[in-house]
Coordinates of C-alpha atoms in Angstrom, one line a residue:
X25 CA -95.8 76.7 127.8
X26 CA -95.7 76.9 131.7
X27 CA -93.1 79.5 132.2
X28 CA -91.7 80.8 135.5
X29 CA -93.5 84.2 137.0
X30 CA -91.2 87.2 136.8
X31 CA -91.4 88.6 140.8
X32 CA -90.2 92.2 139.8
X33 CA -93.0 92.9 137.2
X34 CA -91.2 95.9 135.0
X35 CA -91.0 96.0 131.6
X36 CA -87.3 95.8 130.2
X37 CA -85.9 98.2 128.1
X38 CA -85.5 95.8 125.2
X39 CA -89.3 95.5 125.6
X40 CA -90.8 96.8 122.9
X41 CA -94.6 97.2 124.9
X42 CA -92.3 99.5 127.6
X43 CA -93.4 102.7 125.6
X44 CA -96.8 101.8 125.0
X45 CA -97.8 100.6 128.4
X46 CA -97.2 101.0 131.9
X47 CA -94.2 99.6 133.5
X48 CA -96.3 96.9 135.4
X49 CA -99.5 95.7 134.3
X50 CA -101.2 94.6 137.3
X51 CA -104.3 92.2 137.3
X52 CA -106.6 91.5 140.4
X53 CA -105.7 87.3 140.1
X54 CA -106.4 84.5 142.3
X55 CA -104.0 83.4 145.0
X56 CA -101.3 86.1 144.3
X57 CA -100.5 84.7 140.6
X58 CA -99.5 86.6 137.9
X59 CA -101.3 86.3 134.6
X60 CA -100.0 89.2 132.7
X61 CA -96.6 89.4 130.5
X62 CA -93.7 90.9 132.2
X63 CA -89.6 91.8 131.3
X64 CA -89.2 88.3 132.1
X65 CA -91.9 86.8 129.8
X66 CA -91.8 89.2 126.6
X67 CA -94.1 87.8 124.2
X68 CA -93.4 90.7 121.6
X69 CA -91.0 91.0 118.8
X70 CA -87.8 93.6 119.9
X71 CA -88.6 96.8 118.9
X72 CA -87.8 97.5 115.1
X73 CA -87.9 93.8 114.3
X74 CA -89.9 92.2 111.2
X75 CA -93.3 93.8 112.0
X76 CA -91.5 97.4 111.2
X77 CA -90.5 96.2 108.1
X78 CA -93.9 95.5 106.7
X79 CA -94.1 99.7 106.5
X80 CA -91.2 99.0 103.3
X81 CA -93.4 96.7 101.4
X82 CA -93.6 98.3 97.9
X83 CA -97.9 98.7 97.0
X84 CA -99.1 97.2 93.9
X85 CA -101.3 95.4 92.1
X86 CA -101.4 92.7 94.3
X87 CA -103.6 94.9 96.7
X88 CA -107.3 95.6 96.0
X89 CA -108.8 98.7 96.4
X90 CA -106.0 101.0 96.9
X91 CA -105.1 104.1 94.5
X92 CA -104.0 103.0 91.3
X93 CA -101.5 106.2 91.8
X94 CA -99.9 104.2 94.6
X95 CA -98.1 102.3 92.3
X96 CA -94.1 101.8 93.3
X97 CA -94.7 103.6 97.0
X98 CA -94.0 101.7 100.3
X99 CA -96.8 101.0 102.6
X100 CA -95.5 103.6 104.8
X101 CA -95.2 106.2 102.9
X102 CA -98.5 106.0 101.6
X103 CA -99.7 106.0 105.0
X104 CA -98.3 109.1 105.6
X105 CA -100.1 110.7 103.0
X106 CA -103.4 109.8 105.2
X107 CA -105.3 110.1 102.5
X108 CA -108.6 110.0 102.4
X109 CA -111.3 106.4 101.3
X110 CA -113.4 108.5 99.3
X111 CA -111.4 111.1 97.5
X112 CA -108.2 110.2 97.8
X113 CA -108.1 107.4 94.7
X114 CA -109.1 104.0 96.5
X115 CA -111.3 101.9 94.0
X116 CA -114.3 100.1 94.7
X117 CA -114.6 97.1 96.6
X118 CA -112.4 98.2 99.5
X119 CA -112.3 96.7 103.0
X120 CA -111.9 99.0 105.2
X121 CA -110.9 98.6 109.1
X122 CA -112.4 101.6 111.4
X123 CA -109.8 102.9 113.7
X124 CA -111.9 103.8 116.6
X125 CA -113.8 101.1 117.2
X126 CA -110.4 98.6 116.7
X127 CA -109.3 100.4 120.0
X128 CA -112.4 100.3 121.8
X129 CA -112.2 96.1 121.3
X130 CA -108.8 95.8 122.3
X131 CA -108.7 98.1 125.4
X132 CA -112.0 96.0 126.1
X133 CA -110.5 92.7 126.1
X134 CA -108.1 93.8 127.9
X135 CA -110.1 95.4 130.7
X136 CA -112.0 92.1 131.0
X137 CA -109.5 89.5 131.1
X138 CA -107.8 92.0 134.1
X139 CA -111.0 92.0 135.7
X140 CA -111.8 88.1 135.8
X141 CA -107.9 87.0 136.7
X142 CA -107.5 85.5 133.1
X143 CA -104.0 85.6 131.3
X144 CA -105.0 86.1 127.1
X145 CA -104.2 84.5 124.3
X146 CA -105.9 85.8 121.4
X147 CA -106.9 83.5 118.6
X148 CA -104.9 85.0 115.5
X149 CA -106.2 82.8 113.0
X150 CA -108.9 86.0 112.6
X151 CA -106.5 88.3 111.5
X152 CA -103.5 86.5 110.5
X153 CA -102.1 90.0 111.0
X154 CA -98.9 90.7 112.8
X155 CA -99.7 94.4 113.0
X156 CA -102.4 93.5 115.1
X157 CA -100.9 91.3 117.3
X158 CA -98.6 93.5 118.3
X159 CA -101.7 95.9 119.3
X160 CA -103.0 93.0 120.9
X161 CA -99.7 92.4 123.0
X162 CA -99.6 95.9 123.5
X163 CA -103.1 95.8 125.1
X164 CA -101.7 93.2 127.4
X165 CA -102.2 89.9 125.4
X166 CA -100.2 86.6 126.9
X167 CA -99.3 85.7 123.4
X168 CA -100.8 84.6 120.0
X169 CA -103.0 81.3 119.5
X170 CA -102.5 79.6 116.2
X171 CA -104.2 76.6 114.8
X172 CA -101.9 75.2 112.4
X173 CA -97.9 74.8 111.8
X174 CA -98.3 77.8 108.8
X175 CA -100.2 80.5 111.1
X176 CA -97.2 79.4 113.7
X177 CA -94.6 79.9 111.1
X178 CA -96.0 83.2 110.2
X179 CA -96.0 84.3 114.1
X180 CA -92.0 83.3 114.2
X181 CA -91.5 85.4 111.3
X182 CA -92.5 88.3 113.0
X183 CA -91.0 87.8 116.4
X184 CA -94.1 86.3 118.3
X185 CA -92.5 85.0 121.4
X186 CA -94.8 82.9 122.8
X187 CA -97.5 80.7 120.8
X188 CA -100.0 78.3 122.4
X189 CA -101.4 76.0 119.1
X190 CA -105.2 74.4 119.7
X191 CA -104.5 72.0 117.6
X192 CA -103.8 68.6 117.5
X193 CA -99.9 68.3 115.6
X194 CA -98.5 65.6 114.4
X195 CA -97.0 66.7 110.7
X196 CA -93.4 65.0 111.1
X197 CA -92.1 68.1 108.7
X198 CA -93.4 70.8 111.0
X199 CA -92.5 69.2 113.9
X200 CA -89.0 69.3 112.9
X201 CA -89.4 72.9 112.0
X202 CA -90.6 73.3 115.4
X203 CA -87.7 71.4 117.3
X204 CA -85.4 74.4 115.5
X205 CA -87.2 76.9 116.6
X206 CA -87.5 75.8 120.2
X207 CA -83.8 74.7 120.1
X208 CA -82.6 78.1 118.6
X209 CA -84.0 80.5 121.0
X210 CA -84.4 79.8 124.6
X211 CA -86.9 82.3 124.7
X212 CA -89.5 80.9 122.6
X213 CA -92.7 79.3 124.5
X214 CA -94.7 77.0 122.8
X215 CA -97.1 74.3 123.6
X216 CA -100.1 72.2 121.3
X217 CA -103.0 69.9 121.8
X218 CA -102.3 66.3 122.4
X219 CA -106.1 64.1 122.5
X220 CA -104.8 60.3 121.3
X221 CA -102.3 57.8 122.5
X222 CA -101.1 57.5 118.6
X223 CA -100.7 61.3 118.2
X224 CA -98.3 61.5 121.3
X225 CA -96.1 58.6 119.5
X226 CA -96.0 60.5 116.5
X227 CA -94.9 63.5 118.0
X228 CA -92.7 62.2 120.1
X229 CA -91.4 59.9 117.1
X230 CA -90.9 62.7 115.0
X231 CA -89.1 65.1 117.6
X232 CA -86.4 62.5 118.5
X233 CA -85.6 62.1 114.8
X234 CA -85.8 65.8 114.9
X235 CA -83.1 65.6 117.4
X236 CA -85.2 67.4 119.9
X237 CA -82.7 69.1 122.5
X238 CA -86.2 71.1 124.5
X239 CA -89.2 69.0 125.1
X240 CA -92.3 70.3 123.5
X241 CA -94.9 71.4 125.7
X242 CA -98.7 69.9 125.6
X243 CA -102.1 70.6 127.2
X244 CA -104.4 67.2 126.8
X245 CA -107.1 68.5 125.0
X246 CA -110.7 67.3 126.9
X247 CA -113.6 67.0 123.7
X248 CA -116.9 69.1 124.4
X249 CA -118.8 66.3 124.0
X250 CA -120.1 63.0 121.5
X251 CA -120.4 63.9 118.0
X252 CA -117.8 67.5 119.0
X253 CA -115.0 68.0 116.9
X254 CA -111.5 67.0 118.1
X255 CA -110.2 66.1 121.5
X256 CA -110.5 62.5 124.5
X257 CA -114.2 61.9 124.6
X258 CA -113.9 60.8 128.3
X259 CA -111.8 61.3 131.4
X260 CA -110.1 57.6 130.8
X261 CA -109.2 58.7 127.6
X262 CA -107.5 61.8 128.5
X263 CA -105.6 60.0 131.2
X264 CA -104.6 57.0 127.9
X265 CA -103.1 60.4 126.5
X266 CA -101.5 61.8 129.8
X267 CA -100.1 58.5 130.6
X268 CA -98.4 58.4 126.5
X269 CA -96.8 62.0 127.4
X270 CA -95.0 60.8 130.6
X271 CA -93.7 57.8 128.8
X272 CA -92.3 60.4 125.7
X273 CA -88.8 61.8 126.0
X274 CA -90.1 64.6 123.8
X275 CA -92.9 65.6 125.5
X276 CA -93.9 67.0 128.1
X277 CA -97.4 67.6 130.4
X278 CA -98.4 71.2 131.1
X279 CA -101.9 71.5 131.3
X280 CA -105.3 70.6 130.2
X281 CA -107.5 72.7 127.2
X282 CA -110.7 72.3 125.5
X283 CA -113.0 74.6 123.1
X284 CA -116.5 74.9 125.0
X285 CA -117.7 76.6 121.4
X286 CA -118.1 72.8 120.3
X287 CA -120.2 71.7 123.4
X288 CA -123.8 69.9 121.2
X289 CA -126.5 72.0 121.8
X290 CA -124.6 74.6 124.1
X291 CA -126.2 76.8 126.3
X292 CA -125.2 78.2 129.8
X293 CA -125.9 75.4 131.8
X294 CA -124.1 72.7 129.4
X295 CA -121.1 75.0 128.7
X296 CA -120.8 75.9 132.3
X297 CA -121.1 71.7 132.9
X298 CA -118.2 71.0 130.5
X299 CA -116.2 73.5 131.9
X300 CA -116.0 71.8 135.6
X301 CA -115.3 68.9 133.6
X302 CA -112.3 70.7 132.2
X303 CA -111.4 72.1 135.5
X304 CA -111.6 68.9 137.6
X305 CA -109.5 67.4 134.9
X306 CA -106.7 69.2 136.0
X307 CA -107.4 69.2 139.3
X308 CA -107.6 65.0 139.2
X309 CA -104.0 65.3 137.0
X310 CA -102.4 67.3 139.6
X311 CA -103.5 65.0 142.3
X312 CA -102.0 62.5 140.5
X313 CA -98.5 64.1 140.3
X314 CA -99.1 64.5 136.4
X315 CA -97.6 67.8 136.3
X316 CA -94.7 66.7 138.1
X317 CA -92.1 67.9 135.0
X318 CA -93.1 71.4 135.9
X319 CA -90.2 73.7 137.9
X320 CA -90.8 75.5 140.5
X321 CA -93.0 78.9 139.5
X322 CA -94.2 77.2 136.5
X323 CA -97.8 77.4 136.3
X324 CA -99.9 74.8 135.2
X325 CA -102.0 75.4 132.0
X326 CA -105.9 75.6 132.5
X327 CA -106.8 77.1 128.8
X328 CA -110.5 77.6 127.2
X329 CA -112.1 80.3 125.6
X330 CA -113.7 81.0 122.0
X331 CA -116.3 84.2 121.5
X332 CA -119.0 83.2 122.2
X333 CA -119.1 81.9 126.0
X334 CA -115.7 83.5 127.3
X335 CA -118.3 85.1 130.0
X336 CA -119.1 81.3 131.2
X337 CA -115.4 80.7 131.1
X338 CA -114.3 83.7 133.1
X339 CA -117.3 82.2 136.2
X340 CA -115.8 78.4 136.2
X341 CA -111.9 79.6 135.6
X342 CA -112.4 81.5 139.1
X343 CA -113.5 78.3 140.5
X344 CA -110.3 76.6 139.9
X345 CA -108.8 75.1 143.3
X346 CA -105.3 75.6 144.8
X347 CA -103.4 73.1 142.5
X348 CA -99.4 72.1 143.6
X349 CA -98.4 74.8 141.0
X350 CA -99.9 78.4 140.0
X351 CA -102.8 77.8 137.7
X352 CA -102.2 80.0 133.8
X353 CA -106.0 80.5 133.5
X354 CA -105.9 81.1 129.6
X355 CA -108.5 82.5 127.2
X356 CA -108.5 82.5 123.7
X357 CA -111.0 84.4 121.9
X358 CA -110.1 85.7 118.6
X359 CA -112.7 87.3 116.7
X360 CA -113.5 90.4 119.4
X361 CA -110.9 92.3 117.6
X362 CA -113.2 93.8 114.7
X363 CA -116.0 92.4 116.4
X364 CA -118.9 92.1 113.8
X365 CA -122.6 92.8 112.2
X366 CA -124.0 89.8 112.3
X367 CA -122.9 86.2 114.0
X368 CA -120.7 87.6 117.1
X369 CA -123.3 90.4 117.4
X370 CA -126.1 88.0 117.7
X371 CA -123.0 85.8 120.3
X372 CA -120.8 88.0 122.0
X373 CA -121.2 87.4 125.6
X374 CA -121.2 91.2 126.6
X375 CA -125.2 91.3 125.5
X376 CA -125.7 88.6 128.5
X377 CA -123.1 90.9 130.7
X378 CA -123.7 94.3 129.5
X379 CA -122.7 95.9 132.4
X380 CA -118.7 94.7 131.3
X381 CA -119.3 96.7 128.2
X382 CA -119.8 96.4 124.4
X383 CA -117.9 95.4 121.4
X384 CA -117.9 97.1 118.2
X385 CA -118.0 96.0 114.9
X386 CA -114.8 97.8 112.9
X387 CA -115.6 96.6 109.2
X388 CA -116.8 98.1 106.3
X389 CA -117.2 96.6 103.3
X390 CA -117.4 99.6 100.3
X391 CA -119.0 98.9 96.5
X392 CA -120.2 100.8 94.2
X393 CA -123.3 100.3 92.2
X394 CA -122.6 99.4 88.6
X395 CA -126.3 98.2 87.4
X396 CA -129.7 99.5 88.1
X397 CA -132.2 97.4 85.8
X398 CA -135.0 98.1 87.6
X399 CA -136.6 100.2 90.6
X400 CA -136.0 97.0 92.7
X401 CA -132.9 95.5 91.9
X402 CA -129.3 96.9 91.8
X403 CA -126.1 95.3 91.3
X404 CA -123.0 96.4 93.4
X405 CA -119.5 95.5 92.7
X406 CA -118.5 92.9 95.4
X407 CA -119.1 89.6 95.6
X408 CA -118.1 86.2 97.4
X409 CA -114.2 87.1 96.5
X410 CA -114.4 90.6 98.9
X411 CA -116.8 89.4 101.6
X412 CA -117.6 86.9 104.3
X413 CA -120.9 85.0 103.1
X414 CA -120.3 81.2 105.1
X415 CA -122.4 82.8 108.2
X416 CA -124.8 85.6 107.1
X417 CA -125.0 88.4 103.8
X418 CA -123.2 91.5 104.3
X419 CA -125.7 94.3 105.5
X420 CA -126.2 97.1 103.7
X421 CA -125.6 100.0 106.3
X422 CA -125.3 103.4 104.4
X423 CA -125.0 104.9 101.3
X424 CA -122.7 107.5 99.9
X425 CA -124.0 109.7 97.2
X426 CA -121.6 109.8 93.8
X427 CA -123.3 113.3 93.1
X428 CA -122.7 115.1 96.1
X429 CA -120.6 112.8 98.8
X430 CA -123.1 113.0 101.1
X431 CA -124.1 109.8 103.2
X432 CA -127.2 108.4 104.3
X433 CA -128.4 105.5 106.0
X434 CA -129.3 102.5 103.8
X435 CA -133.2 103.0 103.8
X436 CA -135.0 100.1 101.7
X437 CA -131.5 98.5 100.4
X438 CA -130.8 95.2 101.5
X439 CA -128.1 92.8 100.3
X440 CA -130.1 89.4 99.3
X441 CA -127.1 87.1 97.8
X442 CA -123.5 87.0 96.1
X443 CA -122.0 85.8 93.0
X444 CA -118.1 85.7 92.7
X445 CA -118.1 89.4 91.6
X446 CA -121.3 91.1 92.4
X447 CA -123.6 91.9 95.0
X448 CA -127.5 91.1 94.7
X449 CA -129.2 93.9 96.4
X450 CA -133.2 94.3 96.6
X451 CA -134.3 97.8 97.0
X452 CA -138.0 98.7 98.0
X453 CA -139.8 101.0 95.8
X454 CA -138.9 104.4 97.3
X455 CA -135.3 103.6 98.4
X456 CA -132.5 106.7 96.9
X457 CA -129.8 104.8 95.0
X458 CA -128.3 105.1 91.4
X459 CA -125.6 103.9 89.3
X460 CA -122.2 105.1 90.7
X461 CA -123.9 105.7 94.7
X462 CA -120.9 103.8 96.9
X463 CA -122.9 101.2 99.8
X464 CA -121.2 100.2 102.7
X465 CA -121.7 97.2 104.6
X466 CA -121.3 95.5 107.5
X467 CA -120.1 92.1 107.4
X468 CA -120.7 88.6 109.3
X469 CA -117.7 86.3 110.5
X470 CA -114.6 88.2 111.3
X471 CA -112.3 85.1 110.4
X472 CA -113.3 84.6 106.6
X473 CA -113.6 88.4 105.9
X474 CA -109.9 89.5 106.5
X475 CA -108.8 86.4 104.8
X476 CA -110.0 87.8 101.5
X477 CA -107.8 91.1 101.8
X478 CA -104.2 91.1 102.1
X479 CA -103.7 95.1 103.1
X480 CA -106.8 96.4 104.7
X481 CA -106.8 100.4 105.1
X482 CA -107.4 101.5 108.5
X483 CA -109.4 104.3 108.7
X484 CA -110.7 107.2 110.8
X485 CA -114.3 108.2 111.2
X486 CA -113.9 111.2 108.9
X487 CA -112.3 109.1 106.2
X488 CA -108.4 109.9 107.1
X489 CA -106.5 106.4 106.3
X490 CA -103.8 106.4 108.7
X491 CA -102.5 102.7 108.2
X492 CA -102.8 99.7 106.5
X493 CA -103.4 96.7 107.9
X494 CA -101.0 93.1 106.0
X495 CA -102.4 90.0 106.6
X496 CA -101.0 86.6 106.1
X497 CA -103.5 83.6 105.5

């Protein structure tokens, strides 16, 4: 994971970013490090590599919503069409992915990680969408964060480079998978959670069997508290776990991680106070000469970061001290990329910092209504297999007209539960809406609303689809 800083900071011209951003990507960064990707740190595919080659997938019926006259044409030439969601033969439900704001997010993350010295890592567990993480890397992205060996497999597949996995691993099968990948191209960064003394044997267990030639790269992973989800509940224990990594051929120490999303009863003060924990964690490790496996220009791992409280972690990352090595100050947060309508709305920390700007929320969820049994109840055509319902109900936003196209906001109509195919909607007594009348919605929960689409249209505001979006959960 801890990779050596690339002093000339120009893009190569294998690069595939080199046309699509500047030749150096300067950030304003602590202590003259660098945090952003350069030629000699690549985390793209090479240009025309597998992520091209999703624009050859033939369309068919294993794709909701798109034009039953699509039948037997490639993604990419049906793209090129740019035809348009309403008239140009899409059925009902269709997800749909809104061009503008998409760019707004990802030139926003950007901007911010830039502004606060932070290198990014975007969760891709959202998406599960290689098209997307190349915008992402394009918009400056370290790399790609997975959670488990399949989304990590999936990234290889389409020529992710580097891959930092928040996740404890100790599956003897994927390690082994891993130990080839790392082993067959020099090139390839990786590095995963380690939080027990028995998960570092495992790991480093498995890997020898592997035949390991490269070590494998960890961060101990520092809990957010009692009753949290995974990682060392105390200080003692994470030095148990840094102590089992020295003593493993297999492994070796990079860093320190955490998730402050898990901290009990968060709020600003008790995130913030986890968050020193985390960073005098790796302060006391480097004092100790834990980090000693690093080379020189290697930077030592400092990662946190979900999207909710990356505002909190931007303030305690710029706290970090002078450590023996560079520090890779590295965020994570995943779900900023279509943003949302309801849970990150409520979250995202730009309402506490809106002076940094605003997230916008790039999903649309399209049904028609099939039943109208009375002047209060309608019944559209999507249901719990089309939309995210774990956090909140889709919102009904605006309504299209099946008589004239026209569209209107979504006076009086409100979505008020989900059965597997069908939307419950309550309309008040004087709210416009008949059989046929297309809603769309905005929906809660990024992560379990692309999951439920496998090619997602993305679309412009007037209705042009210009690409679709393949995604890989």
């Amino acid at each position: 994971m801890a990779v050596a800083d690339n002093a000339t900071g120009h893009v190569s011209e294998e690069d595939p970013l080199a046309a699509q951003q500047p030749a150096e990507q300067s950030v304003t960064a602590p202590a003259g490090e660098s945090t952003t990707a350069t030629a000699g740190e690549s985390a793209a595919a090479p240009a025309g590599g597998p992520t091209a080659a999703l624009a050859d997938e033939v369309v068919d019926h294993r794709f909701k919503g798109l034009p039953p006259d699509a039948q037997g044409l490639t993604v990419g030439a049906l793209a090129a069409e740019r035809r348009n969601l309403f008239t140009g033969g899409f059925t009902t439900p269709v997800l749909a992915l809104s061009a503008e704001p998409l760019e707004v997010n990802l030139a926003l993350l950007e901007t911010y990680a830039e502004r606060h010295g932070l290198a990014f890592a975007p969760h891709g567990k959202t998406s599960m969408s290689p098209q997307l993480f190349a915008r992402q890397l394009a918009y400056g992205a370290w790399g790609i964060t997975a959670a488990v060996p399949h989304q990590a497999r999936v990234y290889r597949a389409h020529g992710i480079r580097r891959i930092f996995l928040a996740n404890e691993l100790v599956d003897a099968v994927a390690l082994r998978w891993l130990a080839g990948e790392l082993d067959a191209d020099a090139d390839f960064t990786f590095a995963c959670y380690v939080d027990s003394v028995r998960g570092v044997e495992l790991m480093d267990e498995a890997l020898r069997a592997a035949g390991a030639v490269r070590p494998v790269d960890v961060v101990v992973e520092l809990g957010a508290g009692q009753g949290a989800r995974t990682g060392a509940r105390t200080e003692e224990d994470c030095a148990a776990v840094a102590d089992a990594v020295a003593a493993a051929s297999a492994l070796r120490l990079v860093g320190v991680a955490g998730y402050e999303g898990e901290v009990p009863d968060a709020s600003p003060e008790r995130v913030r106070a986890w968050l020193r924990r985390l960073v005098a964690l790796a302060a006391d490790f480097d004092a100790a000469g834990r980090f000693a496996a690093l080379a020189d220009g290697e930077r030592i791992v400092v990662s946190a970061g979900g999207s909710a409280w990356f505002d909190a972690v931007a303030d305690v990352f710029a706290e970090i001290p002078s450590l023996s090595a560079p520090v890779l100050r590295l965020l994570r947060s995943g779900a900023y990329v279509s943003h949302d309508d309801g849970h990150y709305r409520h979250l995202t920390p730009f309402n506490r910092i809106p002076e940094e700007g605003a997230l916008q929320p790039a999903f649309r969820l399209w049904a028609q209504v099939v039943s109208r049994p009375t002047s209060e109840q309608a019944f559209v055509n999507a249901g719990k297999r089309d939309a995210a319902y774990d956090l909140d109900l889709p919102e009904a936003q605006v309504v299209r007209s099946a008589r004239d196209g026209s569209v209107r906001p979504a006076t009086g109509v409100s979505v008020t539960g989900l059965s597997d195919q069908h939307g419950w909607v309550r309309t008040e007594a004087d709210a416009e809406l008949e059989v046929g009348d297309w809603i769309g919605m905005g929906l809660s929960h990024p992560c379990t609303s692309f999951d439920k689409w496998q090619l997602i249209p993305l679309v412009e505001a007037d209705g042009t689809v210009t690409d679709y979006i393949r995604t890989f959960f």
